[in-house]
Coordinates of N, CA, C and O in Angstrom, one line a residue:
M1227 N -25.1 -14.4 -37.0 CA -25.7 -15.4 -36.1 C -24.8 -16.6 -36.0 O -24.7 -17.2 -34.9
R1228 N -24.1 -17.0 -37.1 CA -23.3 -18.1 -37.0 C -22.1 -17.9 -36.1 O -21.7 -18.8 -35.3
Y1229 N -21.6 -16.7 -36.0 CA -20.5 -16.4 -35.1 C -20.9 -16.5 -33.7 O -20.3 -17.0 -32.8
F1230 N -22.1 -16.0 -33.4 CA -22.7 -16.1 -32.0 C -22.9 -17.5 -31.6 O -22.5 -17.9 -30.5
N1231 N -23.4 -18.4 -32.5 CA -23.5 -19.8 -32.2 C -22.2 -20.5 -31.9 O -22.1 -21.3 -30.9
R1232 N -21.2 -20.1 -32.6 CA -19.8 -20.7 -32.4 C -19.3 -20.2 -31.1 O -18.7 -21.0 -30.3
L1233 N -19.5 -19.0 -30.7 CA -19.1 -18.4 -29.5 C -19.7 -19.2 -28.3 O -19.1 -19.5 -27.3
I1234 N -21.0 -19.4 -28.4 CA -21.8 -20.1 -27.3 C -21.2 -21.5 -27.2 O -21.0 -22.0 -26.1
I1235 N -21.0 -22.2 -28.3 CA -20.5 -23.6 -28.3 C -19.1 -23.6 -27.7 O -18.8 -24.4 -26.8
L1236 N -18.3 -22.6 -28.0 CA -16.9 -22.5 -27.5 C -17.0 -22.3 -26.0 O -16.2 -23.0 -25.2
L1237 N -17.8 -21.5 -25.5 CA -18.0 -21.2 -24.1 C -18.4 -22.4 -23.3 O -18.0 -22.7 -22.2
I1238 N -19.4 -23.2 -23.9 CA -19.8 -24.4 -23.3 C -18.7 -25.4 -23.2 O -18.5 -26.1 -22.1
I1239 N -18.0 -25.6 -24.3 CA -16.9 -26.6 -24.3 C -15.8 -26.1 -23.3 O -15.3 -27.0 -22.5
L1240 N -15.5 -24.9 -23.2 CA -14.5 -24.3 -22.3 C -14.9 -24.6 -20.8 O -14.2 -25.0 -20.0
C1241 N -16.2 -24.4 -20.6 CA -16.7 -24.6 -19.2 C -16.6 -26.1 -18.9 O -16.3 -26.5 -17.7
I1242 N -16.9 -27.0 -19.8 CA -16.8 -28.4 -19.6 C -15.4 -28.9 -19.4 O -15.0 -29.6 -18.4
V1243 N -14.5 -28.4 -20.2 CA -13.1 -28.8 -20.1 C -12.4 -28.2 -18.9 O -11.7 -29.0 -18.1
V1244 N -12.5 -27.0 -18.6 CA -11.9 -26.3 -17.5 C -12.6 -26.5 -16.2 O -12.1 -26.6 -15.2
G1245 N -13.9 -26.6 -16.3 CA -14.8 -26.8 -15.1 C -15.4 -25.5 -14.8 O -14.7 -24.5 -14.7
C1246 N -16.6 -25.5 -14.6 CA -17.3 -24.3 -14.2 C -17.0 -24.1 -12.7 O -17.3 -25.0 -11.9
D1247 N -16.5 -23.0 -12.3 CA -16.1 -22.8 -11.0 C -16.9 -21.6 -10.4 O -16.8 -20.5 -11.0
N1248 N -17.6 -21.8 -9.4 CA -18.4 -20.8 -8.8 C -17.7 -20.1 -7.6 O -18.3 -19.6 -6.7
T1249 N -16.3 -20.1 -7.6 CA -15.5 -19.5 -6.6 C -15.9 -18.0 -6.4 O -15.9 -17.5 -5.3
N1250 N -16.3 -17.4 -7.4 CA -16.7 -16.0 -7.3 C -17.9 -15.7 -6.5 O -18.2 -14.6 -6.1
N1251 N -18.7 -16.8 -6.3 CA -19.9 -16.6 -5.4 C -19.6 -16.7 -3.9 O -20.5 -16.5 -3.1
Y1252 N -18.4 -17.1 -3.6 CA -18.1 -17.3 -2.2 C -17.4 -16.0 -1.6 O -16.8 -15.2 -2.3
K1253 N -17.5 -15.9 -0.3 CA -16.7 -14.8 0.4 C -15.3 -15.4 0.5 O -15.1 -16.6 0.6
V1254 N -14.4 -14.5 0.7 CA -12.9 -14.9 0.8 C -12.3 -14.2 2.0 O -12.5 -13.0 2.2
I1255 N -11.5 -15.0 2.7 CA -10.6 -14.5 3.7 C -9.2 -14.9 3.3 O -9.0 -16.0 2.9
T1256 N -8.3 -14.0 3.4 CA -6.9 -14.2 3.1 C -6.0 -14.2 4.4 O -6.1 -13.3 5.2
C1257 N -5.3 -15.3 4.6 CA -4.3 -15.3 5.7 C -2.9 -15.3 5.1 O -2.6 -16.0 4.1
T1258 N -2.0 -14.6 5.8 CA -0.6 -14.6 5.3 C 0.4 -14.7 6.5 O 0.0 -14.5 7.6
K1259 N 1.6 -15.1 6.1 CA 2.6 -15.2 7.1 C 3.9 -15.0 6.3 O 4.1 -15.6 5.2
K1260 N 4.8 -14.2 6.8 CA 6.2 -14.1 6.3 C 7.2 -14.5 7.4 O 6.9 -14.2 8.6
A1261 N 8.2 -15.2 7.0 CA 9.2 -15.6 8.0 C 10.6 -15.8 7.4 O 10.7 -16.1 6.2
N1262 N 11.6 -15.5 8.3 CA 13.0 -15.9 7.9 C 13.2 -17.3 8.4 O 12.8 -17.7 9.5
L1263 N 13.8 -18.1 7.5 CA 13.9 -19.5 7.9 C 15.3 -19.8 8.4 O 16.0 -18.9 8.8
S1264 N 15.8 -21.0 8.2 CA 17.0 -21.5 8.8 C 18.2 -20.6 8.7 O 19.0 -20.5 9.7
D1265 N 18.4 -19.9 7.7 CA 19.5 -18.9 7.6 C 18.9 -17.6 7.1 O 17.8 -17.5 6.7
N1266 N 19.7 -16.5 7.2 CA 19.2 -15.2 6.9 C 18.9 -15.0 5.4 O 18.2 -14.1 5.0
N1267 N 19.3 -15.9 4.6 CA 19.1 -15.8 3.1 C 17.9 -16.6 2.7 O 17.7 -16.7 1.5
T1268 N 17.1 -17.2 3.6 CA 16.0 -18.0 3.2 C 14.7 -17.4 3.8 O 14.7 -17.2 5.1
T1269 N 13.7 -17.1 3.0 CA 12.5 -16.5 3.5 C 11.3 -17.4 3.0 O 11.3 -18.0 2.0
A1270 N 10.2 -17.3 3.8 CA 9.0 -17.9 3.4 C 7.9 -16.9 3.3 O 7.8 -16.0 4.2
D1271 N 7.1 -16.9 2.3 CA 6.0 -16.0 2.0 C 4.8 -16.9 1.8 O 4.7 -17.6 0.8
L1272 N 3.9 -17.0 2.8 CA 2.8 -17.9 2.7 C 1.5 -17.1 2.6 O 1.3 -16.1 3.3
E1273 N 0.6 -17.6 1.7 CA -0.7 -17.0 1.6 C -1.7 -18.1 1.4 O -1.6 -19.0 0.7
Y1274 N -2.8 -18.0 2.2 CA -3.9 -18.9 2.2 C -5.2 -18.2 1.9 O -5.6 -17.4 2.7
K1275 N -5.8 -18.5 0.8 CA -7.1 -17.9 0.5 C -8.2 -18.9 0.8 O -8.2 -20.1 0.3
I1276 N -9.1 -18.5 1.6 CA -10.2 -19.4 2.1 C -11.5 -18.9 1.5 O -11.9 -17.8 1.7
Y1277 N -12.1 -19.7 0.7 CA -13.4 -19.4 0.0 C -14.5 -20.1 0.9 O -14.4 -21.3 1.1
Y1278 N -15.4 -19.3 1.4 CA -16.4 -19.9 2.3 C -17.8 -19.4 2.0 O -18.0 -18.4 1.3
E1279 N -18.8 -20.2 2.5 CA -20.2 -19.9 2.3 C -20.8 -20.2 3.7 O -20.6 -21.3 4.2
E1280 N -21.4 -19.1 4.3 CA -21.9 -19.2 5.6 C -20.8 -19.6 6.6 O -19.8 -18.9 6.6
D1281 N -20.9 -20.7 7.3 CA -19.9 -21.1 8.3 C -18.9 -22.1 7.8 O -18.1 -22.6 8.5
Y1282 N -19.0 -22.5 6.5 CA -18.3 -23.6 6.0 C -17.3 -23.2 4.9 O -17.6 -22.4 4.0
V1283 N -16.1 -23.9 4.9 CA -15.1 -23.7 3.9 C -15.5 -24.5 2.7 O -15.8 -25.7 2.8
M1284 N -15.4 -23.8 1.5 CA -15.7 -24.5 0.3 C -14.5 -24.9 -0.4 O -14.4 -26.0 -1.1
K1285 N -13.4 -24.0 -0.3 CA -12.2 -24.3 -1.1 C -11.1 -23.4 -0.5 O -11.3 -22.4 0.1
T1286 N -9.9 -23.9 -0.6 CA -8.7 -23.1 -0.2 C -7.7 -23.2 -1.3 O -7.5 -24.2 -2.0
I1287 N -7.0 -22.1 -1.5 CA -5.8 -22.0 -2.4 C -4.6 -21.5 -1.5 O -4.6 -20.4 -1.0
S1288 N -3.7 -22.4 -1.3 CA -2.5 -22.1 -0.5 C -1.3 -22.0 -1.4 O -1.0 -22.8 -2.2
T1289 N -0.6 -20.8 -1.2 CA 0.6 -20.6 -2.0 C 1.7 -20.3 -1.0 O 1.7 -19.4 -0.2
E1290 N 2.7 -21.2 -1.1 CA 3.9 -21.1 -0.2 C 5.1 -20.9 -1.0 O 5.4 -21.8 -1.8
K1291 N 5.8 -19.8 -0.8 CA 6.9 -19.4 -1.6 C 8.2 -19.4 -0.7 O 8.2 -18.7 0.3
I1292 N 9.2 -20.2 -1.0 CA 10.4 -20.2 -0.3 C 11.5 -19.6 -1.2 O 11.7 -20.1 -2.4
T1293 N 12.1 -18.6 -0.8 CA 13.1 -17.9 -1.5 C 14.5 -18.0 -0.8 O 14.5 -17.7 0.4
S1294 N 15.5 -18.3 -1.6 CA 16.8 -18.5 -1.0 C 17.9 -18.3 -2.1 O 17.7 -18.6 -3.2
D1295 N 19.1 -17.8 -1.6 CA 20.2 -17.7 -2.5 C 21.0 -19.1 -2.5 O 21.8 -19.3 -3.4
N1296 N 20.6 -20.0 -1.6 CA 21.3 -21.2 -1.5 C 20.6 -22.3 -2.3 O 19.5 -22.7 -1.9
T1297 N 21.2 -22.8 -3.3 CA 20.5 -23.8 -4.2 C 20.3 -25.1 -3.5 O 19.3 -25.8 -3.7
K1298 N 21.1 -25.5 -2.5 CA 20.9 -26.7 -1.8 C 19.7 -26.6 -0.9 O 18.9 -27.5 -0.8
T1299 N 19.5 -25.5 -0.3 CA 18.3 -25.2 0.5 C 17.1 -25.3 -0.3 O 16.1 -25.9 0.1
L1300 N 17.1 -24.7 -1.5 CA 15.9 -24.7 -2.4 C 15.6 -26.2 -2.8 O 14.5 -26.6 -2.8
Q1301 N 16.6 -26.9 -3.1 CA 16.5 -28.3 -3.5 C 15.8 -29.1 -2.4 O 14.9 -29.9 -2.6
E1302 N 16.3 -28.9 -1.1 CA 15.7 -29.6 0.0 C 14.2 -29.3 0.2 O 13.4 -30.2 0.4
Y1303 N 13.9 -28.0 0.0 CA 12.5 -27.6 0.2 C 11.6 -28.2 -1.0 O 10.5 -28.7 -0.7
E1304 N 12.2 -28.2 -2.2 CA 11.4 -28.8 -3.3 C 11.2 -30.3 -3.1 O 10.1 -30.7 -3.3
E1305 N 12.2 -31.0 -2.7 CA 12.1 -32.4 -2.4 C 11.1 -32.7 -1.3 O 10.3 -33.6 -1.3
S1306 N 11.1 -31.9 -0.2 CA 10.2 -32.0 0.9 C 8.8 -31.8 0.5 O 7.9 -32.6 0.9
Y1307 N 8.5 -30.7 -0.2 CA 7.1 -30.5 -0.7 C 6.6 -31.7 -1.5 O 5.5 -32.2 -1.3
K1308 N 7.5 -32.1 -2.5 CA 7.0 -33.2 -3.3 C 6.8 -34.5 -2.5 O 5.8 -35.2 -2.8
E1309 N 7.6 -34.8 -1.5 CA 7.4 -36.0 -0.7 C 6.2 -35.9 0.1 O 5.4 -36.8 0.2
V1310 N 5.9 -34.7 0.7 CA 4.7 -34.5 1.5 C 3.4 -34.7 0.7 O 2.5 -35.4 1.1
F1311 N 3.4 -34.1 -0.4 CA 2.2 -34.1 -1.2 C 2.0 -35.3 -2.1 O 0.9 -35.5 -2.7
K1312 N 3.0 -36.2 -2.2 CA 2.9 -37.4 -2.9 C 1.8 -38.3 -2.4 O 1.1 -39.0 -3.1
K1313 N 1.6 -38.2 -1.1 CA 0.5 -39.0 -0.4 C -0.9 -38.6 -0.9 O -1.8 -39.4 -0.8
Y1314 N -1.0 -37.4 -1.3 CA -2.4 -36.9 -1.7 C -2.6 -36.9 -3.2 O -3.7 -36.6 -3.6
K1315 N -1.7 -37.5 -3.9 CA -1.7 -37.4 -5.4 C -3.0 -38.0 -6.0 O -3.5 -37.5 -6.9
N1316 N -3.5 -39.1 -5.4 CA -4.7 -39.7 -6.0 C -6.0 -39.3 -5.4 O -7.0 -40.0 -5.6
I1317 N -6.0 -38.2 -4.6 CA -7.3 -37.7 -4.0 C -7.8 -36.7 -5.0 O -7.2 -35.7 -5.2
K1318 N -9.0 -37.0 -5.5 CA -9.7 -36.0 -6.3 C -10.0 -34.7 -5.5 O -10.3 -34.8 -4.4
Y1319 N -9.9 -33.6 -6.2 CA -10.2 -32.3 -5.7 C -9.2 -31.8 -4.6 O -9.4 -30.9 -3.9
Y1320 N -8.0 -32.5 -4.6 CA -6.9 -32.1 -3.8 C -5.7 -32.0 -4.7 O -5.1 -33.1 -5.1
D1321 N -5.3 -30.8 -5.1 CA -4.2 -30.7 -6.2 C -3.1 -29.9 -5.6 O -3.3 -28.8 -5.0
N1322 N -1.9 -30.3 -5.9 CA -0.7 -29.6 -5.5 C 0.3 -29.6 -6.7 O 0.5 -30.5 -7.4
T1323 N 0.9 -28.4 -6.9 CA 2.0 -28.3 -7.8 C 3.2 -27.6 -7.1 O 3.0 -26.7 -6.3
V1324 N 4.4 -28.1 -7.5 CA 5.6 -27.5 -6.9 C 6.4 -27.0 -8.1 O 6.7 -27.8 -9.1
T1325 N 6.8 -25.7 -8.2 CA 7.5 -25.2 -9.3 C 8.8 -24.5 -8.7 O 8.8 -24.0 -7.6
K1326 N 9.8 -24.4 -9.6 CA 11.0 -23.7 -9.3 C 11.2 -22.6 -10.3 O 11.2 -22.9 -11.5
K1327 N 11.4 -21.4 -9.9 CA 11.8 -20.3 -10.8 C 12.8 -19.5 -10.2 O 12.6 -18.9 -9.1
D1328 N 14.0 -19.3 -10.8 CA 15.1 -18.6 -10.3 C 15.4 -19.1 -8.9 O 15.8 -20.2 -8.7
N1329 N 15.3 -18.2 -7.9 CA 15.7 -18.6 -6.5 C 14.5 -18.8 -5.6 O 14.5 -18.6 -4.4
T1330 N 13.4 -19.3 -6.2 CA 12.1 -19.4 -5.5 C 11.5 -20.8 -5.8 O 11.3 -21.2 -7.0
I1331 N 11.1 -21.5 -4.7 CA 10.3 -22.7 -4.9 C 8.9 -22.3 -4.5 O 8.7 -21.7 -3.4
T1332 N 7.9 -22.6 -5.3 CA 6.5 -22.3 -5.0 C 5.7 -23.6 -4.9 O 5.7 -24.4 -5.9
S1333 N 5.0 -23.8 -3.8 CA 4.0 -24.9 -3.7 C 2.6 -24.3 -3.7 O 2.3 -23.5 -2.8
T1334 N 1.8 -24.7 -4.6 CA 0.4 -24.3 -4.7 C -0.5 -25.5 -4.5 O -0.4 -26.5 -5.2
T1335 N -1.4 -25.4 -3.5 CA -2.3 -26.4 -3.1 C -3.7 -25.9 -3.2 O -4.0 -24.9 -2.6
I1336 N -4.5 -26.6 -4.0 CA -6.0 -26.2 -4.1 C -6.8 -27.4 -3.6 O -6.6 -28.5 -4.1
I1337 N -7.6 -27.1 -2.6 CA -8.4 -28.2 -2.0 C -9.9 -27.7 -2.1 O -10.2 -26.7 -1.6
N1338 N -10.7 -28.5 -2.8 CA -12.1 -28.2 -2.9 C -12.8 -29.0 -1.8 O -13.1 -30.2 -2.0
Y1339 N -13.0 -28.4 -0.7 CA -13.5 -29.0 0.5 C -15.0 -29.4 0.3 O -15.5 -30.3 1.0
D1340 N -15.7 -28.8 -0.6 CA -17.0 -29.2 -0.9 C -17.2 -30.5 -1.6 O -18.2 -31.2 -1.5
K1341 N -16.1 -31.0 -2.3 CA -16.1 -32.2 -3.0 C -15.1 -33.3 -2.6 O -15.3 -34.4 -2.9
V1342 N -14.0 -32.9 -1.9 CA -13.0 -33.8 -1.6 C -13.5 -34.9 -0.6 O -14.4 -34.7 0.2
D1343 N -12.9 -36.1 -0.7 CA -13.2 -37.2 0.2 C -12.4 -37.0 1.5 O -11.2 -37.3 1.6
S1344 N -13.1 -36.5 2.5 CA -12.5 -36.2 3.8 C -11.9 -37.4 4.5 O -10.9 -37.3 5.1
K1345 N -12.5 -38.5 4.2 CA -12.0 -39.8 4.9 C -10.6 -40.1 4.4 O -9.8 -40.6 5.1
K1346 N -10.4 -39.9 3.1 CA -9.0 -40.2 2.5 C -8.0 -39.2 3.1 O -6.9 -39.7 3.4
I1347 N -8.4 -38.0 3.3 CA -7.4 -37.1 4.0 C -7.1 -37.5 5.4 O -6.0 -37.5 5.9
I1348 N -8.2 -37.9 6.1 CA -8.0 -38.3 7.5 C -7.1 -39.6 7.6 O -6.3 -39.7 8.5
E1349 N -7.3 -40.5 6.6 CA -6.4 -41.6 6.6 C -4.9 -41.3 6.5 O -4.1 -41.9 7.1
I1350 N -4.6 -40.2 5.8 CA -3.2 -39.8 5.7 C -2.8 -39.0 6.9 O -1.7 -39.2 7.4
E1351 N -3.6 -38.0 7.3 CA -3.2 -37.1 8.4 C -3.5 -37.6 9.8 O -3.0 -37.1 10.8
G1352 N -4.4 -38.5 9.9 CA -4.8 -39.0 11.3 C -5.9 -38.2 11.9 O -6.3 -37.1 11.4
E1353 N -6.4 -38.6 13.0 CA -7.5 -37.9 13.7 C -7.0 -36.7 14.5 O -7.8 -35.8 14.7
D1354 N -5.7 -36.7 14.9 CA -5.2 -35.5 15.7 C -5.2 -34.3 14.9 O -4.7 -34.3 13.8
G1355 N -5.8 -33.2 15.4 CA -5.9 -32.0 14.6 C -6.8 -32.0 13.4 O -6.8 -31.1 12.6
N1356 N -7.7 -33.0 13.4 CA -8.6 -33.1 12.3 C -9.6 -31.9 12.3 O -10.2 -31.6 13.2
I1357 N -9.7 -31.3 11.1 CA -10.5 -30.1 11.0 C -11.9 -30.4 10.4 O -12.8 -29.5 10.3
F1358 N -12.2 -31.7 10.0 CA -13.4 -32.0 9.4 C -14.5 -32.3 10.5 O -14.2 -32.9 11.5
T1359 N -15.7 -31.9 10.2 CA -16.9 -32.2 11.1 C -17.3 -33.7 10.7 O -16.8 -34.3 9.8
D1360 N -18.3 -34.2 11.5 CA -18.8 -35.5 11.3 C -19.3 -35.8 9.9 O -19.3 -36.9 9.3
N1361 N -19.8 -34.7 9.3 CA -20.4 -34.8 7.9 C -19.4 -34.5 6.8 O -19.8 -34.4 5.6
G1362 N -18.1 -34.4 7.2 CA -17.1 -34.3 6.2 C -16.8 -32.8 5.7 O -16.1 -32.6 4.8
K1363 N -17.5 -31.9 6.4 CA -17.3 -30.5 6.0 C -16.2 -29.8 7.0 O -15.8 -30.4 8.0
V1364 N -15.8 -28.6 6.6 CA -14.8 -27.9 7.4 C -15.4 -26.6 7.8 O -15.9 -25.8 7.0
K1365 N -15.5 -26.4 9.1 CA -16.0 -25.1 9.6 C -15.0 -24.0 9.5 O -13.8 -24.3 9.8
L1366 N -15.4 -22.9 9.1 CA -14.5 -21.7 8.9 C -13.7 -21.4 10.1 O -12.5 -21.2 10.1
D1367 N -14.4 -21.3 11.3 CA -13.7 -21.0 12.5 C -12.6 -22.0 12.8 O -11.5 -21.6 13.3
N1368 N -12.8 -23.3 12.6 CA -11.8 -24.3 12.9 C -10.6 -24.1 12.0 O -9.4 -24.2 12.5
L1369 N -10.8 -23.8 10.7 CA -9.6 -23.6 9.9 C -8.9 -22.3 10.2 O -7.6 -22.3 10.2
L1370 N -9.6 -21.2 10.5 CA -8.9 -20.0 10.9 C -8.1 -20.2 12.2 O -7.0 -19.6 12.3
K1371 N -8.6 -21.0 13.1 CA -7.9 -21.2 14.4 C -6.5 -21.9 14.1 O -5.5 -21.6 14.7
V1372 N -6.6 -22.9 13.1 CA -5.3 -23.6 12.7 C -4.3 -22.6 12.1 O -3.1 -22.6 12.5
Y1373 N -4.8 -21.8 11.2 CA -3.8 -20.8 10.5 C -3.3 -19.8 11.6 O -2.1 -19.6 11.6
K1374 N -4.1 -19.3 12.4 CA -3.7 -18.4 13.4 C -2.7 -19.0 14.5 O -1.8 -18.4 14.9
K1375 N -3.0 -20.3 14.8 CA -2.2 -21.0 15.8 C -0.7 -21.1 15.3 O 0.2 -21.0 16.1
Y1376 N -0.5 -21.1 14.0 CA 0.8 -21.2 13.4 C 1.3 -19.9 12.9 O 2.3 -19.8 12.2
G1377 N 0.7 -18.8 13.4 CA 1.3 -17.5 13.2 C 0.8 -16.7 12.0 O 1.4 -15.6 11.7
S1378 N -0.2 -17.2 11.3 CA -0.7 -16.4 10.2 C -1.6 -15.3 10.6 O -2.3 -15.4 11.7
S1379 N -1.6 -14.2 9.9 CA -2.6 -13.1 10.1 C -3.7 -13.2 9.1 O -3.4 -13.4 7.9
C1380 N -4.9 -13.1 9.5 CA -6.0 -13.2 8.6 C -6.9 -11.9 8.6 O -7.0 -11.2 9.6
D1381 N -7.4 -11.6 7.4 CA -8.2 -10.4 7.2 C -9.7 -10.6 7.6 O -10.5 -9.9 7.0
D1382 N -9.9 -11.4 8.5 CA -11.3 -11.7 8.9 C -11.7 -10.6 9.9 O -12.7 -10.2 10.3

């Protein structure tokens, strides 16, 4: 019985520390795009996972991988990603990490649209191309149109 109590307490603490995430309750659409970039030795592998409920986006996880044999090219992409996402650093529920491993730069962005302050994002990005509705939500159709406009294929 003592072991069971410890296990329950550990699970509660883990849920508090890591955060209880109900992502599994949402439907998911994955959008992808592969491209050759500036030179033949640089490729982009982009994946966007859209977690949604009914007509609204709840969360996205964007993974953008740039692979190149050219270290200068990789450095430029790494610096560019960091510069772009520096503006979003203090927005809660908008997280970005940029990592380098071997000949690949990976930018991972997680946005919890259900909780993020849409007004702060609009302050940075402006009203042009704004995907937020008047109540600060993001309609699934609007986000899919943006991804498809830039050449992504989606499994919707």
